Amino acid sequence: MLKLDHFAVAAETLDEGRAYAEESLGIALRPGGQHAHFGTHNMLLGLEDGLYLEVIAIDPEAPAPGYARWFDLDRFEGRPRPTNWICNTPDLGAVVARFPQAGVPVPLARGDLRWQMAVPENGRLPWDNLFPAVIEWQCAQHPAQMLPASGCRLDRLVVTHPEAKALEAALGPVLSDGRVVYETGPAALRAELTTPRGACVLA
């Protein structure tokens, strides 16, 4: 029902997020675009195996949407860091029926891309934002197919939470991916990657 799609690095500004990712990985990010519905913008990096990394921040030139932004960005502060992971599904309705706490399907677009994503009304996902955001792509090409190869590979995505066992139990029946690892501890997301210049950890 769920398949790992990408993970997001949030930042107070897109420039800060880009600098953090590029300095850590040694690879230049690609321009993404604006998300008019939520007043955000992003940059992207293609990863191996059809995944990608997204750096996302509030767009200071966009009007405030008047409702909570996705990925809990209204409350984000501090240094750039991985905050969310995203899984895709061919049937968002079925996922929301099973996990109503995942949010309400919202139709979205950026350029030629079309998709729906489940977004909680308060912008905050369960398990302190460590429950995956769920997306259903509705376009001919996945974003990862439109990005040049970077030579970077996601080896492990470590989801740490005081109730990690419960999160793993909830997702186990619908997500099978050995790269996703659950650990008990303070809420955090850590991405372990292999890059052209060696191992890298984003945390």
XYZ file of N, CA, C and O in Angstrom:
812
model
N 0.809 -1.207 0.000
C 0.000 0.000 0.000
C 0.853 1.272 0.000
O 0.496 2.280 -0.574
N 2.040 1.230 0.653
C 2.937 2.376 0.711
C 4.319 2.022 0.168
O 4.806 0.916 0.371
N 4.939 3.003 -0.487
C 6.285 2.833 -1.014
C 7.074 4.111 -0.723
O 6.563 5.214 -0.936
N 8.304 3.964 -0.224
C 9.136 5.124 0.062
C 9.315 5.952 -1.200
O 9.675 5.428 -2.258
N 9.064 7.261 -1.098
C 9.090 8.150 -2.256
C 10.244 9.144 -2.168
O 11.057 9.251 -3.081
N 10.309 9.912 -1.073
C 11.401 10.865 -0.874
C 11.422 11.301 0.580
O 10.559 10.902 1.365
N 12.413 12.107 0.951
C 12.411 12.686 2.284
C 12.699 14.170 2.177
O 13.261 14.649 1.182
N 12.265 14.911 3.193
C 12.329 16.364 3.153
C 13.253 16.908 4.229
O 13.220 16.476 5.380
N 14.071 17.872 3.823
C 14.894 18.664 4.728
C 14.231 20.034 4.830
O 14.095 20.731 3.815
N 13.792 20.407 6.016
C 13.166 21.707 6.209
C 14.217 22.736 6.620
O 15.249 22.399 7.210
N 13.942 23.987 6.294
C 14.857 25.074 6.636
C 14.058 26.349 6.827
O 12.945 26.488 6.314
N 14.635 27.287 7.576
C 13.967 28.574 7.758
C 13.959 29.366 6.463
O 13.026 30.122 6.194
N 15.016 29.210 5.651
C 15.042 29.804 4.317
C 15.572 28.759 3.343
O 16.352 27.868 3.724
N 15.178 28.890 2.087
C 15.622 27.925 1.090
C 17.129 28.005 0.880
O 17.788 26.984 0.665
N 17.694 29.199 0.978
C 19.142 29.343 0.827
C 19.892 28.583 1.925
O 20.916 27.937 1.659
N 19.390 28.667 3.167
C 20.030 27.936 4.259
C 19.931 26.429 4.024
O 20.893 25.690 4.249
N 18.770 25.965 3.589
C 18.594 24.545 3.331
C 19.464 24.051 2.200
O 20.064 22.973 2.278
N 19.556 24.845 1.135
C 20.403 24.457 0.008
C 21.860 24.360 0.441
O 22.554 23.392 0.120
N 22.331 25.368 1.182
C 23.726 25.370 1.622
C 24.027 24.165 2.503
O 25.073 23.511 2.357
N 23.117 23.842 3.413
C 23.304 22.684 4.301
C 23.400 21.393 3.495
O 24.324 20.584 3.696
N 22.497 21.190 2.572
C 22.491 19.948 1.801
C 23.696 19.861 0.880
O 24.349 18.814 0.776
N 24.023 20.965 0.199
C 25.131 20.928 -0.753
C 26.471 20.756 -0.043
O 27.340 20.020 -0.524
N 26.651 21.413 1.093
C 27.901 21.261 1.835
C 28.033 19.851 2.409
O 29.134 19.288 2.474
N 26.910 19.274 2.821
C 26.949 17.930 3.404
C 27.202 16.867 2.349
O 27.986 15.930 2.567
N 26.556 17.003 1.201
C 26.590 15.959 0.176
C 27.653 16.188 -0.889
O 28.047 15.253 -1.584
N 28.079 17.438 -1.046
C 29.046 17.739 -2.089
C 28.452 17.742 -3.478
O 29.172 17.590 -4.467
N 27.146 17.924 -3.580
C 26.445 17.902 -4.858
C 25.516 19.112 -4.926
O 24.857 19.449 -3.941
N 25.434 19.746 -6.077
C 24.537 20.885 -6.250
C 23.095 20.423 -6.394
O 22.810 19.455 -7.114
N 22.191 21.093 -5.706
C 20.771 20.811 -5.830
C 20.216 21.443 -7.107
O 20.795 22.370 -7.662
N 19.074 20.948 -7.518
C 18.397 21.476 -8.695
C 17.226 22.353 -8.267
O 16.583 22.078 -7.255
N 16.926 23.398 -9.031
C 15.749 24.205 -8.707
C 14.484 23.358 -8.741
O 14.328 22.484 -9.597
N 13.610 23.599 -7.800
C 12.307 22.948 -7.797
C 11.273 23.939 -8.288
O 11.144 24.182 -9.472
N 10.553 24.548 -7.328
C 9.553 25.532 -7.710
C 8.723 25.941 -6.518
O 9.080 25.676 -5.370
N 7.590 26.575 -6.817
C 6.707 27.075 -5.772
C 5.499 26.152 -5.601
O 5.024 25.551 -6.575
N 5.038 26.065 -4.354
C 3.785 25.372 -4.043
C 2.790 26.450 -3.609
O 2.766 26.848 -2.445
N 2.004 26.944 -4.555
C 1.143 28.089 -4.281
C 0.153 27.812 -3.156
O -0.140 28.697 -2.344
N -0.351 26.591 -3.080
C -1.389 26.278 -2.087
C -0.879 26.471 -0.667
O -1.626 26.929 0.212
N 0.383 26.124 -0.417
C 0.915 26.196 0.934
C 1.926 27.333 1.127
O 2.468 27.504 2.220
N 2.215 28.101 0.075
C 3.147 29.206 0.217
C 4.558 28.756 0.543
O 5.251 29.377 1.348
N 5.009 27.686 -0.114
C 6.357 27.164 0.105
C 7.084 27.030 -1.227
O 6.478 27.126 -2.295
N 8.386 26.791 -1.147
C 9.160 26.507 -2.357
C 10.256 25.508 -2.010
O 10.547 25.279 -0.835
N 10.852 24.890 -3.051
C 11.787 23.803 -2.770
C 12.919 23.722 -3.790
O 12.917 24.391 -4.814
N 13.898 22.878 -3.436
C 14.956 22.450 -4.339
C 15.083 20.942 -4.197
O 14.669 20.365 -3.175
N 15.656 20.291 -5.208
C 15.617 18.835 -5.271
C 16.973 18.240 -5.621
O 17.814 18.881 -6.244
N 17.132 16.970 -5.217
C 18.302 16.196 -5.609
C 17.861 14.764 -5.875
O 17.267 14.112 -5.003
N 18.140 14.279 -7.074
C 17.795 12.906 -7.404
C 18.721 11.928 -6.703
O 19.932 12.138 -6.629
N 18.136 10.854 -6.175
C 18.890 9.782 -5.540
C 18.713 8.504 -6.346
O 17.808 8.401 -7.187
N 19.543 7.538 -6.088
C 19.398 6.259 -6.780
C 18.090 5.573 -6.372
O 17.469 5.923 -5.375
N 17.718 4.574 -7.155
C 16.550 3.732 -6.857
C 15.230 4.499 -6.904
O 14.264 4.146 -6.220
N 15.186 5.576 -7.711
C 13.931 6.282 -7.904
C 13.502 7.171 -6.757
O 12.340 7.603 -6.707
N 14.413 7.479 -5.836
C 14.103 8.364 -4.719
C 14.655 9.761 -4.990
O 15.417 9.969 -5.922
N 14.270 10.705 -4.145
C 14.888 12.027 -4.217
C 14.838 12.707 -2.862
O 14.112 12.291 -1.956
N 15.658 13.729 -2.731
C 15.727 14.565 -1.533
C 15.102 15.910 -1.885
O 15.370 16.462 -2.953
N 14.288 16.410 -0.972
C 13.646 17.712 -1.156
C 14.062 18.647 -0.031
O 13.976 18.285 1.140
N 14.548 19.825 -0.371
C 14.762 20.885 0.613
C 13.587 21.837 0.479
O 13.286 22.307 -0.624
N 12.911 22.124 1.586
C 11.678 22.910 1.530
C 11.689 23.989 2.605
O 12.244 23.804 3.685
N 11.092 25.142 2.267
C 11.002 26.265 3.198
C 9.798 27.118 2.827
O 9.265 27.024 1.708
N 9.385 27.953 3.760
C 8.336 28.926 3.464
C 8.869 29.920 2.437
O 10.008 30.391 2.537
N 8.057 30.231 1.437
C 8.421 31.190 0.403
C 8.068 32.597 0.895
O 6.888 32.926 1.038
N 9.068 33.442 1.170
C 8.769 34.762 1.722
C 8.026 35.667 0.754
O 7.438 36.672 1.166
N 8.040 35.337 -0.534
C 7.350 36.156 -1.521
C 5.917 35.700 -1.782
O 5.173 36.361 -2.516
N 5.532 34.582 -1.185
C 4.174 34.061 -1.376
C 3.264 34.570 -0.260
O 3.693 34.726 0.883
N 1.996 34.826 -0.567
C 1.070 35.241 0.489
C 0.841 34.100 1.477
O 0.853 32.925 1.106
N 0.643 34.447 2.747
C 0.330 33.429 3.746
C -0.980 32.759 3.367
O -1.939 33.428 2.974
N -1.042 31.430 3.463
C -2.230 30.735 2.954
C -3.486 30.915 3.802
O -4.579 30.672 3.328
N -3.347 31.311 5.077
C -4.541 31.442 5.922
C -4.960 30.146 6.579
O -6.004 30.061 7.210
N -4.142 29.110 6.423
C -4.349 27.819 7.084
C -2.972 27.212 7.285
O -1.967 27.734 6.780
N -2.909 26.136 8.032
C -1.618 25.547 8.371
C -0.903 25.037 7.118
O -1.512 24.391 6.258
N 0.394 25.327 7.047
C 1.204 24.778 5.960
C 1.536 23.321 6.246
O 1.539 22.874 7.389
N 1.837 22.589 5.170
C 2.228 21.187 5.331
C 3.594 21.098 6.003
O 4.338 22.067 6.113
N 3.923 19.876 6.438
C 5.199 19.567 7.100
C 5.430 20.410 8.361
O 6.563 20.561 8.802
N 4.342 20.958 8.921
C 4.440 21.739 10.162
C 5.424 22.897 10.015
O 6.071 23.312 10.985
N 5.533 23.451 8.804
C 6.541 24.478 8.551
C 6.269 25.785 9.293
O 7.192 26.568 9.529
N 5.025 26.029 9.661
C 4.728 27.257 10.406
C 5.442 27.284 11.751
O 5.698 28.361 12.294
N 5.748 26.121 12.289
C 6.392 26.056 13.600
C 7.873 25.713 13.506
O 8.547 25.620 14.531
N 8.385 25.543 12.303
C 9.780 25.132 12.168
C 10.718 26.266 12.555
O 10.527 27.424 12.173
N 11.772 25.910 13.276
C 12.826 26.869 13.584
C 14.115 26.104 13.845
O 14.104 24.907 14.116
N 15.220 26.826 13.755
C 16.518 26.200 13.995
C 17.234 25.882 12.706
O 16.891 26.364 11.626
N 18.239 25.047 12.829
C 19.081 24.722 11.675
C 18.345 23.803 10.701
O 17.420 23.080 11.090
N 18.739 23.814 9.428
C 18.147 22.881 8.470
C 18.382 21.443 8.916
O 19.460 21.109 9.430
N 17.401 20.586 8.693
C 17.519 19.185 9.103
C 16.389 18.367 8.476
O 15.341 18.917 8.137
N 16.584 17.058 8.339
C 15.491 16.205 7.872
C 14.347 16.231 8.875
O 14.570 16.089 10.087
N 13.140 16.439 8.379
C 11.980 16.515 9.264
C 10.856 15.562 8.881
O 10.070 15.182 9.736
N 10.781 15.196 7.614
C 9.639 14.400 7.157
C 10.070 13.399 6.098
O 11.013 13.633 5.354
N 9.339 12.291 6.067
C 9.532 11.341 4.977
C 8.184 11.119 4.323
O 7.133 11.245 4.951
N 8.240 10.824 3.038
C 7.036 10.780 2.219
C 6.963 9.431 1.528
O 7.954 8.962 0.959
N 5.795 8.821 1.580
C 5.550 7.550 0.898
C 4.464 7.760 -0.151
O 3.524 8.537 0.061
N 4.593 7.074 -1.277
C 3.546 7.166 -2.291
C 2.643 5.943 -2.243
O 2.990 4.891 -1.689
N 1.472 6.108 -2.815
C 0.472 5.049 -2.860
C -0.347 5.211 -4.131
O -0.521 6.343 -4.612
N -0.854 4.125 -4.707
C -1.751 4.253 -5.845
C -3.184 4.551 -5.422
O -4.039 4.807 -6.268
N -3.468 4.502 -4.096
C -4.839 4.675 -3.608
C -4.820 5.455 -2.303
O -4.857 4.883 -1.211
N -4.748 6.787 -2.428
C -4.680 7.624 -1.229
C -5.936 7.477 -0.376
O -5.865 7.509 0.856
N -7.082 7.307 -1.020
C -8.323 7.152 -0.275
C -8.283 5.971 0.669
O -8.744 6.055 1.813
N -7.710 4.865 0.203
C -7.626 3.676 1.053
C -6.685 3.903 2.227
O -6.950 3.436 3.349
N -5.598 4.627 1.996
C -4.649 4.897 3.076
C -5.291 5.794 4.134
O -5.170 5.552 5.338
N -5.987 6.834 3.678
C -6.635 7.751 4.622
C -7.738 7.043 5.395
O -7.965 7.319 6.572
N -8.425 6.101 4.751
C -9.450 5.336 5.455
C -8.823 4.493 6.555
O -9.399 4.334 7.642
N -7.645 3.964 6.290
C -6.957 3.140 7.285
C -6.291 3.997 8.359
O -6.256 3.634 9.531
N -5.730 5.144 7.937
C -5.026 6.043 8.861
C -5.636 7.444 8.762
O -5.037 8.343 8.161
N -6.808 7.666 9.341
C -7.431 8.994 9.223
C -6.573 10.106 9.818
O -6.680 11.264 9.399
N -5.696 9.742 10.749
C -4.828 10.756 11.352
C -3.786 11.270 10.364
O -3.103 12.276 10.631
N -3.639 10.594 9.214
C -2.672 11.038 8.196
C -3.092 12.350 7.555
O -2.256 13.052 6.985
N -4.373 12.685 7.638
C -4.828 13.957 7.100
C -5.893 13.819 6.036
O -6.411 12.730 5.782
N -6.179 14.930 5.402
C -7.214 15.021 4.378
C -6.543 15.183 3.016
O -5.614 15.991 2.876
N -6.971 14.430 1.991
C -6.363 14.584 0.669
C -6.517 16.009 0.133
O -7.616 16.573 0.130
N -5.393 16.578 -0.305
C -5.373 17.933 -0.865
C -4.818 17.847 -2.282
O -3.711 17.336 -2.479
N -5.560 18.307 -3.302
C -5.021 18.313 -4.674
C -3.990 19.421 -4.837
O -4.222 20.568 -4.429
N -2.854 19.091 -5.437
C -1.743 20.026 -5.543
C -1.127 19.965 -6.937
O -1.297 18.983 -7.671
N -0.370 21.019 -7.273
C 0.290 21.074 -8.574
C 1.523 21.956 -8.471
O 1.576 22.890 -7.665
N 2.534 21.613 -9.268
C 3.720 22.455 -9.436
C 4.235 22.209 -10.838
O 4.696 21.123 -11.152
N 4.119 23.207 -11.698
C 4.499 23.005 -13.088
C 3.658 21.919 -13.734
O 2.423 21.960 -13.673
N 4.336 20.920 -14.319
C 3.620 19.823 -14.960
C 3.247 18.715 -13.974
O 2.596 17.745 -14.364
N 3.665 18.852 -12.733
C 3.391 17.813 -11.743
C 2.002 17.979 -11.133
O 1.584 19.100 -10.826
N 1.316 16.877 -10.953
C 0.007 16.854 -10.304
C 0.000 15.728 -9.284
O 0.478 14.633 -9.566
N -0.537 16.020 -8.106
C -0.598 14.991 -7.082
C -1.628 15.348 -6.022
O -2.120 16.473 -5.957
N -1.948 14.362 -5.212
C -2.725 14.580 -4.001
C -1.860 14.163 -2.816
O -1.102 13.194 -2.911
N -1.973 14.901 -1.714
C -1.260 14.518 -0.498
C -2.192 14.635 0.691
O -2.986 15.576 0.769
N -2.079 13.684 1.591
C -2.836 13.765 2.835
C -2.130 14.736 3.773
O -0.956 14.546 4.101
N -2.841 15.776 4.194
C -2.264 16.808 5.059
C -3.209 17.031 6.241
O -4.378 17.356 6.031
N -2.739 16.859 7.476
C -3.589 17.154 8.632
C -3.979 18.634 8.651
O -3.219 19.494 8.181
N -5.145 18.936 9.200
C -5.618 20.321 9.209
C -4.680 21.249 9.973
O -4.563 22.430 9.648
N -3.996 20.714 10.992
C -3.063 21.555 11.747
C -1.643 21.480 11.191
O -0.712 22.073 11.743
N -1.467 20.766 10.074
C -0.164 20.654 9.428
C 0.794 19.687 10.101
O 1.893 19.452 9.589
N 0.384 19.113 11.216
C 1.298 18.288 12.014
C 0.907 16.821 11.923
O -0.193 16.437 12.316
N 1.825 16.008 11.430
C 1.579 14.581 11.279
C 1.716 13.857 12.617
O 2.386 14.355 13.528
N 1.093 12.684 12.742
C 1.188 11.922 13.995
C 2.632 11.544 14.341
O 3.519 11.635 13.505
N 2.803 11.100 15.554
C 4.122 10.708 16.048
C 5.133 11.851 15.875
O 6.249 11.653 15.377
N 4.716 13.057 16.283
C 5.618 14.218 16.217
C 6.188 14.421 14.810
O 7.378 14.673 14.639
N 5.315 14.287 13.823
C 5.665 14.482 12.405
C 6.479 13.343 11.819
O 6.978 13.449 10.687
N 6.627 12.242 12.540
C 7.427 11.128 12.028
C 6.587 10.033 11.372
O 7.134 9.069 10.839
N 5.273 10.163 11.382
C 4.438 9.346 10.514
C 4.649 9.873 9.096
O 4.733 11.081 8.890
N 4.767 8.998 8.107
C 5.061 9.504 6.759
C 3.903 10.307 6.175
O 2.733 9.964 6.371
N 4.244 11.375 5.481
C 3.253 12.035 4.635
C 2.967 11.095 3.460
O 3.877 10.427 2.962
N 1.721 11.035 3.030
C 1.333 10.078 1.983
C 0.878 10.840 0.744
O 0.051 11.756 0.821
N 1.440 10.454 -0.386
C 1.218 11.146 -1.654
C 0.724 10.158 -2.705
O 1.113 8.982 -2.710
N -0.146 10.631 -3.578
C -0.555 9.867 -4.757
C -0.261 10.720 -5.990
O -0.895 11.755 -6.199
N 0.732 10.302 -6.756
C 1.094 11.048 -7.959
C 0.038 10.865 -9.036
O -0.484 9.760 -9.222
N -0.240 11.934 -9.754
C -1.265 11.899 -10.809
C -0.729 12.542 -12.081
O -1.419 13.303 -12.752
N 0.538 12.226 -12.380
C 1.181 12.784 -13.567
C 1.978 11.677 -14.263
O 2.228 10.620 -13.685
N 2.364 11.955 -15.494
C 3.005 10.921 -16.311
C 4.376 10.531 -15.781
O 4.774 9.368 -15.840
N 5.118 11.510 -15.254
C 6.477 11.253 -14.788
C 6.611 11.552 -13.302
O 6.091 12.549 -12.812
N 7.322 10.669 -12.609
C 7.669 10.918 -11.213
C 8.798 11.956 -11.187
O 9.656 11.973 -12.067
N 8.816 12.847 -10.185
C 9.878 13.864 -10.145
C 11.284 13.287 -10.223
O 12.175 13.903 -10.835
N 11.517 12.130 -9.617
C 12.856 11.547 -9.638
C 13.310 11.240 -11.062
O 14.509 11.294 -11.363
N 12.357 10.935 -11.947
C 12.699 10.639 -13.339
C 13.130 11.891 -14.100
O 13.752 11.793 -15.159
N 12.809 13.045 -13.557
C 13.107 14.301 -14.221
C 14.404 14.931 -13.708
O 14.804 15.995 -14.180
N 15.048 14.268 -12.736
C 16.261 14.806 -12.135
C 17.486 14.047 -12.639
O 17.428 12.822 -12.798
N 18.596 14.729 -12.869
C 19.809 14.031 -13.306
C 20.378 13.172 -12.181
O 20.152 13.447 -10.994
N 21.086 12.142 -12.559
C 21.723 11.276 -11.561
C 22.749 12.081 -10.773
O 23.509 12.865 -11.331
N 22.768 11.866 -9.457
C 23.698 12.595 -8.589
C 24.804 11.701 -8.045
O 25.777 12.202 -7.486
N 24.633 10.375 -8.181
C 25.586 9.459 -7.579
C 25.367 9.260 -6.091
O 26.191 8.625 -5.424
N 24.265 9.793 -5.564
C 23.944 9.644 -4.138
C 22.885 8.563 -3.952
O 21.937 8.465 -4.739
N 23.044 7.798 -2.894
C 22.110 6.719 -2.597
C 21.696 6.790 -1.136
O 22.535 6.974 -0.251
N 20.407 6.635 -0.875
C 19.927 6.544 0.504
C 20.130 5.116 0.985
O 19.574 4.174 0.412
N 20.924 4.949 2.042
C 21.160 3.623 2.607
C 20.180 3.296 3.728
O 19.644 2.193 3.792
N 19.971 4.273 4.626
C 19.033 4.062 5.730
C 18.333 5.380 6.059
O 18.949 6.435 6.053
N 17.065 5.270 6.348
C 16.293 6.387 6.875
C 15.871 5.969 8.279
O 15.043 5.073 8.439
N 16.466 6.581 9.281
C 16.271 6.158 10.670
C 15.221 7.058 11.321
O 15.429 8.269 11.475
N 14.106 6.458 11.677
C 12.992 7.157 12.309
C 13.070 6.875 13.809
O 12.855 5.745 14.253
N 13.396 7.907 14.572
C 13.580 7.745 16.018
C 12.431 8.430 16.753
O 12.091 9.582 16.448
N 11.845 7.699 17.718
C 10.710 8.249 18.470
C 10.561 7.461 19.764
O 10.891 6.263 19.799
N 10.081 8.102 20.838
C 9.851 7.351 22.077
C 8.901 6.168 21.897
O 9.010 5.171 22.613
N 7.979 6.285 20.933
C 7.029 5.202 20.665
C 7.314 4.571 19.296
O 6.408 4.241 18.538
N 8.584 4.382 19.012
C 8.978 3.847 17.708
C 8.379 2.471 17.439
O 8.011 2.160 16.312
N 8.271 1.647 18.475
C 7.727 0.295 18.286
C 6.276 0.361 17.821
O 5.853 -0.418 16.960
N 5.514 1.291 18.384
C 4.116 1.428 17.980
C 4.004 1.943 16.553
O 3.142 1.496 15.776
N 4.874 2.871 16.181
C 4.880 3.384 14.812
C 5.243 2.277 13.832
O 4.603 2.108 12.790
N 6.249 1.501 14.176
C 6.653 0.384 13.317
C 5.522 -0.629 13.173
O 5.263 -1.143 12.082
N 4.821 -0.897 14.272
C 3.715 -1.856 14.229
C 2.585 -1.342 13.346
O 1.950 -2.117 12.613
N 2.333 -0.035 13.394
C 1.260 0.531 12.584
C 1.592 0.478 11.101
O 0.728 0.190 10.260
N 2.848 0.731 10.762
C 3.240 0.809 9.356
C 3.669 -0.530 8.771
O 3.644 -0.706 7.546
N 4.064 -1.458 9.628
C 4.575 -2.737 9.156
C 3.704 -3.443 8.130
O 4.211 -3.936 7.107
N 2.372 -3.494 8.330
C 1.531 -4.206 7.369
C 1.405 -3.532 6.003
O 0.972 -4.169 5.047
N 1.785 -2.252 5.904
C 1.558 -1.545 4.642
C 2.844 -1.022 3.997
O 2.815 -0.520 2.877
N 3.962 -1.132 4.705
C 5.234 -0.638 4.171
C 6.332 -1.650 4.458
O 6.605 -1.968 5.611
N 6.946 -2.135 3.394
C 8.050 -3.077 3.539
C 9.260 -2.519 2.807
O 9.329 -2.548 1.577
N 10.192 -1.941 3.572
C 11.380 -1.337 2.976
C 12.504 -1.423 4.000
O 12.447 -0.766 5.048
N 13.512 -2.215 3.697
C 14.604 -2.416 4.639
C 15.423 -1.177 4.918
O 16.175 -1.142 5.895
N 15.273 -0.144 4.087
C 16.010 1.095 4.332
C 15.402 1.913 5.465
O 16.064 2.780 6.026
N 14.136 1.674 5.774
C 13.458 2.415 6.842
C 13.659 1.659 8.149
O 13.254 0.508 8.287
N 14.303 2.323 9.103
C 14.660 1.703 10.380
C 14.036 2.529 11.500
O 14.082 3.761 11.481
N 13.464 1.843 12.482
C 12.819 2.523 13.610
C 13.663 2.306 14.866
O 14.042 1.182 15.179
N 13.936 3.395 15.572
C 14.713 3.311 16.804
C 14.017 4.091 17.907
O 13.431 5.154 17.657
N 14.091 3.575 19.124
C 13.482 4.244 20.274
C 14.411 5.334 20.791
O 15.603 5.099 21.008
N 13.872 6.542 20.950
C 14.661 7.679 21.427
C 13.915 8.968 21.178
O 12.750 8.953 20.761
N 14.559 10.108 21.411
C 13.917 11.398 21.144
C 13.515 11.517 19.679
O 14.216 11.031 18.791
N 12.396 12.166 19.416
C 11.873 12.281 18.058
C 12.881 12.933 17.126
O 13.350 14.056 17.387
N 13.237 12.252 16.055
C 14.210 12.776 15.091
C 14.178 11.916 13.839
O 13.704 10.768 13.856
N 14.677 12.473 12.753
C 14.804 11.749 11.497
C 16.250 11.881 11.025
O 16.817 12.976 11.034
N 16.843 10.760 10.634
C 18.242 10.745 10.202
C 18.349 10.001 8.872
O 17.835 8.893 8.733
N 19.014 10.621 7.919
C 19.220 9.990 6.616
C 20.695 9.660 6.458
O 21.552 10.539 6.582
N 20.974 8.400 6.192
C 22.344 7.940 5.975
C 22.507 7.633 4.485
O 21.769 6.817 3.937
N 23.445 8.306 3.864
C 23.608 8.209 2.419
C 25.035 7.857 2.040
O 25.979 8.119 2.794
N 25.172 7.303 0.849
C 26.464 7.157 0.195
C 26.518 8.167 -0.935
O 25.590 8.249 -1.749
N 27.587 8.967 -0.961
C 27.745 10.003 -1.981
C 29.039 9.746 -2.750
O 29.855 8.898 -2.357
N 29.263 10.462 -3.842
C 30.514 10.263 -4.583
C 31.768 10.497 -3.744
O 32.849 10.000 -4.089
N 31.665 11.240 -2.663
C 32.839 11.467 -1.835
C 32.797 10.688 -0.518
O 33.600 10.928 0.370
N 31.851 9.735 -0.406
C 31.823 8.868 0.770
C 30.519 8.922 1.521
O 29.516 9.440 1.027
N 30.537 8.378 2.731
C 29.333 8.307 3.562
C 28.970 9.692 4.072
O 29.823 10.542 4.332
N 27.661 9.924 4.226
C 27.157 11.202 4.712
C 25.921 10.956 5.559
O 25.111 10.084 5.240
N 25.803 11.704 6.637
C 24.609 11.627 7.485
C 23.967 13.002 7.555
O 24.631 14.003 7.869
N 22.675 13.050 7.247
C 21.876 14.256 7.424
C 21.001 14.037 8.643
O 20.216 13.101 8.679
N 21.139 14.894 9.655
C 20.381 14.718 10.901
C 20.181 16.067 11.567
O 20.834 17.048 11.234
